[in-house]
XYZ file of N, CA and C in Angstrom:
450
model
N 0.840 -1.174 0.000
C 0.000 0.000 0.000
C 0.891 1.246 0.000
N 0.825 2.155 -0.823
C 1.190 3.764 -0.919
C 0.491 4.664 -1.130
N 0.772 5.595 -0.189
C 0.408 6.935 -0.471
C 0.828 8.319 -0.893
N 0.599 9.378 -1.839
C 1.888 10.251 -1.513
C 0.921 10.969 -1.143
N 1.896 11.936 -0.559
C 1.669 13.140 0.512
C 2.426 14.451 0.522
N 1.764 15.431 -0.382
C 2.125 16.952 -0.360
C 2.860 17.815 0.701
N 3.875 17.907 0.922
C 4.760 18.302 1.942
C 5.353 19.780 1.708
N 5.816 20.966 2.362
C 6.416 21.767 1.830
C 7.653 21.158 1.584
N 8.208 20.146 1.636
C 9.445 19.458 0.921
C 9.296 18.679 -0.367
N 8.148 19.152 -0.833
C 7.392 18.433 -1.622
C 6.353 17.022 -1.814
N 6.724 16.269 -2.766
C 5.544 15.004 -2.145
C 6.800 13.909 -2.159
N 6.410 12.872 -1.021
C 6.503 12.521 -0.358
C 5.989 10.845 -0.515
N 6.237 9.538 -0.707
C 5.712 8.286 -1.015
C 5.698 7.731 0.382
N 4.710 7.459 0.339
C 4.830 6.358 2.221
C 4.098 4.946 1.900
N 5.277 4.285 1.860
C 4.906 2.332 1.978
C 4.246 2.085 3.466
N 2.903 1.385 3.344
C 2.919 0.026 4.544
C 2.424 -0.908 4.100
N 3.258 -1.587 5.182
C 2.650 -3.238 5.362
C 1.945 -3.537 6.346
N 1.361 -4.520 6.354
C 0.904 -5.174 7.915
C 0.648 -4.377 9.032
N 0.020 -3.210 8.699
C -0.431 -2.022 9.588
C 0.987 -0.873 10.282
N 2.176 -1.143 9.549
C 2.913 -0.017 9.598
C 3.869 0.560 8.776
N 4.013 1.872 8.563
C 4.880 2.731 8.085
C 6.175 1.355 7.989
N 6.761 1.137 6.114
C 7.693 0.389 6.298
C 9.060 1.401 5.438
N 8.588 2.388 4.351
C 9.148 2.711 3.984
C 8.854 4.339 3.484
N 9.255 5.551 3.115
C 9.441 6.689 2.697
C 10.091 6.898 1.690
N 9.555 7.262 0.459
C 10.387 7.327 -0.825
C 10.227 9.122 -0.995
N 11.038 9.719 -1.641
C 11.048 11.072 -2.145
C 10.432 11.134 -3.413
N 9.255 12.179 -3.555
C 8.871 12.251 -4.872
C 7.571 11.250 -5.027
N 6.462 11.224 -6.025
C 5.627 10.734 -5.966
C 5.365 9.468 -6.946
N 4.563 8.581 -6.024
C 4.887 7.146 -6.537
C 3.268 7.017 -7.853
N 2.418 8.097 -7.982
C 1.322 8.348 -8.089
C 0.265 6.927 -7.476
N 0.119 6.879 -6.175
C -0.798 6.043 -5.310
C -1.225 6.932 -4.490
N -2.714 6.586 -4.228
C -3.576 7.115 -3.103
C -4.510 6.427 -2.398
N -3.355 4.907 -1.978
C -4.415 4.433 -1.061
C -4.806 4.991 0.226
N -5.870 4.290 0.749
C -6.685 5.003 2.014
C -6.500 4.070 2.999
N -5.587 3.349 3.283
C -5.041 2.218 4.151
C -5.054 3.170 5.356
N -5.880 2.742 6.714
C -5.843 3.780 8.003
C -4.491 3.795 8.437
N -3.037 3.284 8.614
C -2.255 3.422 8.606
C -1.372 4.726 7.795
N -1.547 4.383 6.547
C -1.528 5.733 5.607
C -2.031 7.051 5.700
N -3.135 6.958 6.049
C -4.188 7.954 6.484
C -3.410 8.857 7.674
N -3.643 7.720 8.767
C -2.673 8.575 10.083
C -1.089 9.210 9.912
N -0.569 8.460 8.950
C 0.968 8.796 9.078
C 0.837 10.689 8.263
N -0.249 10.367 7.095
C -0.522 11.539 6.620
C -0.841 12.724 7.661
N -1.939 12.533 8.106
C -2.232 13.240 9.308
C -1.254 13.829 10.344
N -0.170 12.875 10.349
C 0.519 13.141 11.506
C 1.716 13.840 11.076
N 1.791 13.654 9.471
C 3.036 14.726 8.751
C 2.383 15.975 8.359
N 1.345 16.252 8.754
C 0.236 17.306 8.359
C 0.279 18.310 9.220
N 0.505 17.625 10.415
C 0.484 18.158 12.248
C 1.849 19.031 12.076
N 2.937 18.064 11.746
C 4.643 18.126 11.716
C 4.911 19.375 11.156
N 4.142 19.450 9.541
C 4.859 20.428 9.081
C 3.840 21.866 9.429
N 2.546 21.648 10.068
C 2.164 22.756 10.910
C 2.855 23.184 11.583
N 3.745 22.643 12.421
C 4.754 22.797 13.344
C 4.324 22.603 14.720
N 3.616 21.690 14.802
C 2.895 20.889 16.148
C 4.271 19.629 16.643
N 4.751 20.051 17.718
C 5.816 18.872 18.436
C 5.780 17.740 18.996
N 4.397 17.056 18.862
C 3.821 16.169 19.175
C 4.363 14.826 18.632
N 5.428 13.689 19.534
C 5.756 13.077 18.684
C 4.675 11.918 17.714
N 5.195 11.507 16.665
C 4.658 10.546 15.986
C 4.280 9.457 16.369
N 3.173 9.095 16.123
C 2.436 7.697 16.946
C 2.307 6.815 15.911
N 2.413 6.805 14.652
C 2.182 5.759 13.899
C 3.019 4.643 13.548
N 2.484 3.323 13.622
C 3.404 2.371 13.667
C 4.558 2.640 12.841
N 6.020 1.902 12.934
C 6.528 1.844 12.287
C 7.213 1.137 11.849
N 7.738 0.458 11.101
C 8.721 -1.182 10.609
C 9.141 -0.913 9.348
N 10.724 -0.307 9.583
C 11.304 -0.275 8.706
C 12.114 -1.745 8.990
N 12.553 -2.285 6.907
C 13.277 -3.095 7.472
C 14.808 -2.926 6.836
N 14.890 -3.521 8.332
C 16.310 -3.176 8.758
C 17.144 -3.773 9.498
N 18.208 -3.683 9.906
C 19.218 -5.236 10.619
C 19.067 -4.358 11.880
N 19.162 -5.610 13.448
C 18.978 -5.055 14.308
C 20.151 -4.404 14.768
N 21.144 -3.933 14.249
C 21.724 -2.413 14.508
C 21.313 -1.309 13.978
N 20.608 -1.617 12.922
C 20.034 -0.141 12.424
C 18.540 -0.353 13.159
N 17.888 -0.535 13.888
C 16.630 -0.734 14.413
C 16.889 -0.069 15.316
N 17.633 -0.998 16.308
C 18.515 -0.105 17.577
C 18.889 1.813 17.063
N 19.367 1.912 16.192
C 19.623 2.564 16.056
C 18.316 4.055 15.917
N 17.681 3.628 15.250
C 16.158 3.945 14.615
C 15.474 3.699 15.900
N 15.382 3.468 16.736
C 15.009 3.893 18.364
C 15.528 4.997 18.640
N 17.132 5.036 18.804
C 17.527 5.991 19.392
C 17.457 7.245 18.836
N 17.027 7.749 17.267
C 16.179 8.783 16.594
C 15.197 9.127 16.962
N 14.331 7.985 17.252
C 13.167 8.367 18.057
C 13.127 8.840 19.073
N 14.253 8.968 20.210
C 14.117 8.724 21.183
C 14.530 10.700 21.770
N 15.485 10.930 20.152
C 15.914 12.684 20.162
C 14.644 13.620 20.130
N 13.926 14.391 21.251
C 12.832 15.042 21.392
C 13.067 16.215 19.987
N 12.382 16.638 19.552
C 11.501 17.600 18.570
C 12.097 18.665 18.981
N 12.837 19.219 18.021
C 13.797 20.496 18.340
C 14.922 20.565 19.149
N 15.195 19.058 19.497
C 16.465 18.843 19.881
C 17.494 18.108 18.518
N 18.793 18.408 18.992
C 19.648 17.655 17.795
C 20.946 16.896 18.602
N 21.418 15.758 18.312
C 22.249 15.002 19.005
C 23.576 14.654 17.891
N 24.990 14.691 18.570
C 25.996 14.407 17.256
C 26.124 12.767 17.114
N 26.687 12.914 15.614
C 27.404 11.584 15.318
C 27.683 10.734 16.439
N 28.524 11.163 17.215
C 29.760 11.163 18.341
C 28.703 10.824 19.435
N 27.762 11.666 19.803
C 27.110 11.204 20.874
C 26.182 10.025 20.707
N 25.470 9.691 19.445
C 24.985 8.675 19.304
C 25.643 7.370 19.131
N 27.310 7.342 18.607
C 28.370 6.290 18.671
C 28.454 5.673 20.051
N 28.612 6.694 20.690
C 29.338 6.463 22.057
C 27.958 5.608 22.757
N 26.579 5.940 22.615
C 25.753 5.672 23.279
C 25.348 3.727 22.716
N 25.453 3.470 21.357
C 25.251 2.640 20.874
C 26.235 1.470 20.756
N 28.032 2.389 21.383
C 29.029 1.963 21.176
C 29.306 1.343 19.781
N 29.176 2.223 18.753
C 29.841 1.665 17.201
C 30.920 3.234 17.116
N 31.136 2.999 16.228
C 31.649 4.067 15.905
C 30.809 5.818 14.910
N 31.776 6.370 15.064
C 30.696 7.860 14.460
C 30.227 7.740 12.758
N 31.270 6.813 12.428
C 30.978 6.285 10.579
C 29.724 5.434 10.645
N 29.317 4.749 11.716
C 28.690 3.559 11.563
C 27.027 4.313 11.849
N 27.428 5.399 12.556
C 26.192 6.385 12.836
C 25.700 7.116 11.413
N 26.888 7.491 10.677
C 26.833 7.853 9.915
C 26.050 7.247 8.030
N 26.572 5.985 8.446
C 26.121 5.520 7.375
C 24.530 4.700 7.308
N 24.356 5.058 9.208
C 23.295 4.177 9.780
C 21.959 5.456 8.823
N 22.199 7.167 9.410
C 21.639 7.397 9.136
C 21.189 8.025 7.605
N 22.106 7.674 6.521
C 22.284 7.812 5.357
C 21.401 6.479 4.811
N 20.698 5.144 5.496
C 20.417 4.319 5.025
C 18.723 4.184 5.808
N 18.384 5.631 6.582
C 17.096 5.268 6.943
C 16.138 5.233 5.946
N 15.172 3.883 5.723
C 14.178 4.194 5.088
C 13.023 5.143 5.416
N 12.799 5.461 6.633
C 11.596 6.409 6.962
C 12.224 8.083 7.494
N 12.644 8.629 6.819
C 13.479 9.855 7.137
C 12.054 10.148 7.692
N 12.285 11.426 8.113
C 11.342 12.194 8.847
C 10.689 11.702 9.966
N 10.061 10.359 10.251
C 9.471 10.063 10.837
C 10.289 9.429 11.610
N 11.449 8.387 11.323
C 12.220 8.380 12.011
C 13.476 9.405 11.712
N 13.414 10.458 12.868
C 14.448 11.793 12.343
C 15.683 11.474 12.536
N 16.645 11.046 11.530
C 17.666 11.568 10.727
C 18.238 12.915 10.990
N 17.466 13.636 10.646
C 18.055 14.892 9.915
C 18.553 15.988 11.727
N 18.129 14.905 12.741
C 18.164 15.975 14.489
C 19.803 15.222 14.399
N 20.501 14.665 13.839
C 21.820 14.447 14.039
C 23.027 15.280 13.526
N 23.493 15.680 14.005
C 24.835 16.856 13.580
C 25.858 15.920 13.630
N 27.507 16.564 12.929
C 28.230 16.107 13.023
C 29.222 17.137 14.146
N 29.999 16.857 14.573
C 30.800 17.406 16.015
C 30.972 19.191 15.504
N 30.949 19.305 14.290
C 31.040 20.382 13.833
C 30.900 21.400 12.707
N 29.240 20.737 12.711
C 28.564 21.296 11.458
C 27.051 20.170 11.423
N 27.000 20.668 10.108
C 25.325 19.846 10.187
C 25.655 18.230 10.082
N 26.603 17.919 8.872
C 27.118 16.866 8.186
C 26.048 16.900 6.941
N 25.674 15.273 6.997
C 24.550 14.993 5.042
C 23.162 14.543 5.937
N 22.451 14.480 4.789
C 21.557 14.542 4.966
C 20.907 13.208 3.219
N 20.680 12.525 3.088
C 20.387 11.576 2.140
C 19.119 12.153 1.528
N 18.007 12.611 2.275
C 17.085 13.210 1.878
C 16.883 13.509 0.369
N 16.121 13.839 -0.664
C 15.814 14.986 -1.616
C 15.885 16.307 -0.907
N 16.860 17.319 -2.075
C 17.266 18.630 -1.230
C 18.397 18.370 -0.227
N 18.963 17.051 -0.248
C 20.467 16.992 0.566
C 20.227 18.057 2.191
N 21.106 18.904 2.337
C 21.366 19.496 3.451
C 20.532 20.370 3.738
N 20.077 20.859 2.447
C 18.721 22.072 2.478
C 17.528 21.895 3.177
N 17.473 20.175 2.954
C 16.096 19.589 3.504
C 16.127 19.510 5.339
N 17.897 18.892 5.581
C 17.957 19.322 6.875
C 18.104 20.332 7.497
N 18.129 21.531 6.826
C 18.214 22.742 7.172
C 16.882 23.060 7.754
N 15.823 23.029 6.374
C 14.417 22.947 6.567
C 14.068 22.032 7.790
N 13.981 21.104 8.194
C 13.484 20.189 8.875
C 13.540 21.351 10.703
N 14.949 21.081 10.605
C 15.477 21.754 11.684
C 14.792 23.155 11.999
N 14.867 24.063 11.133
C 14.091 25.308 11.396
C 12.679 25.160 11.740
N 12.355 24.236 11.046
C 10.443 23.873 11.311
C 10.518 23.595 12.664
N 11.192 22.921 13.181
C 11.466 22.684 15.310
C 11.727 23.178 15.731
N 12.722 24.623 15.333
C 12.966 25.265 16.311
C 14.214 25.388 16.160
N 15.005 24.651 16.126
C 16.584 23.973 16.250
C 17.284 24.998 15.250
N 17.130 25.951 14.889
C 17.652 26.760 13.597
C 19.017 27.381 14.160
N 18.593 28.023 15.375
C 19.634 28.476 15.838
C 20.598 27.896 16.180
N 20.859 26.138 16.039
C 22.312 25.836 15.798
C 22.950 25.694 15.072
N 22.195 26.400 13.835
C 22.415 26.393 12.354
C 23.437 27.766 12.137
N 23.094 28.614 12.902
C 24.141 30.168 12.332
C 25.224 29.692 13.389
């Protein structure tokens, strides 16, 4: 099941399966199913880019090896207008800051699972997104978080 979804980042493809969010594609897949899963995740990126901080409740199952799962918790786990480094998420997961790095260059559900609240020790770093760094620029300002941007 897919849906896309009109974003000021543009539109937006959202896969589920088995009643959850499995995947996020950039750009539109032209599908409009009405799967209540779909429905809510819409809704709840609707809220997001209102700029409501409310975290996301809709299931989610990306798939993924259980270091990047683990990992994809601990995204979840960075509150809404907060941002955490490479370095601090290494140390916490004990891999290294590359392994953070490439963890979050390989999320399938950007946004929802946020990606883009991770900095590097001294600067923004990448961002995999459509719109690369711009998009994390954007993301970040929509929370608040802008000002660790100048």
């Amino acid at each position: 099941m897919q849906r896309d979804i009109l974003t000021p980042l543009g539109t937006i493809a959202l896969t589920a399966d088995q009643g959850a969010i499995c995947a996020l594609h950039w750009g539109a897949s032209g599908a409009l199913d009405d799967d209540p899963v779909l429905l809510q995740a819409q809704s709840e990126l609707d809220r997001y880019f209102a700029g409501d901080p409310a975290p996301f409740a809709v299931p989610l199952a990306p798939r993924v090896s259980a270091f990047q799962q683990s990992f994809s918790d601990a995204l979840c786990a960075i509150p809404y207008g907060e941002t955490r480094t490479y370095g601090d998420l290494a140390a916490d997961l004990g891999v290294s800051a590359q392994a953070i790095g490439q963890a979050c260059g390989a999320n399938p559900i950007a946004i929802l699972i946020p990606c883009h609240r991770v900095l590097s020790a001294t600067g923004l770093g990448g961002y995999s997104g459509a719109g690369g760094v711009e998009t994390k620029v954007s993301l970040l300002r929509l929370e608040g978080a802008g000002s660790l941007l100048i």
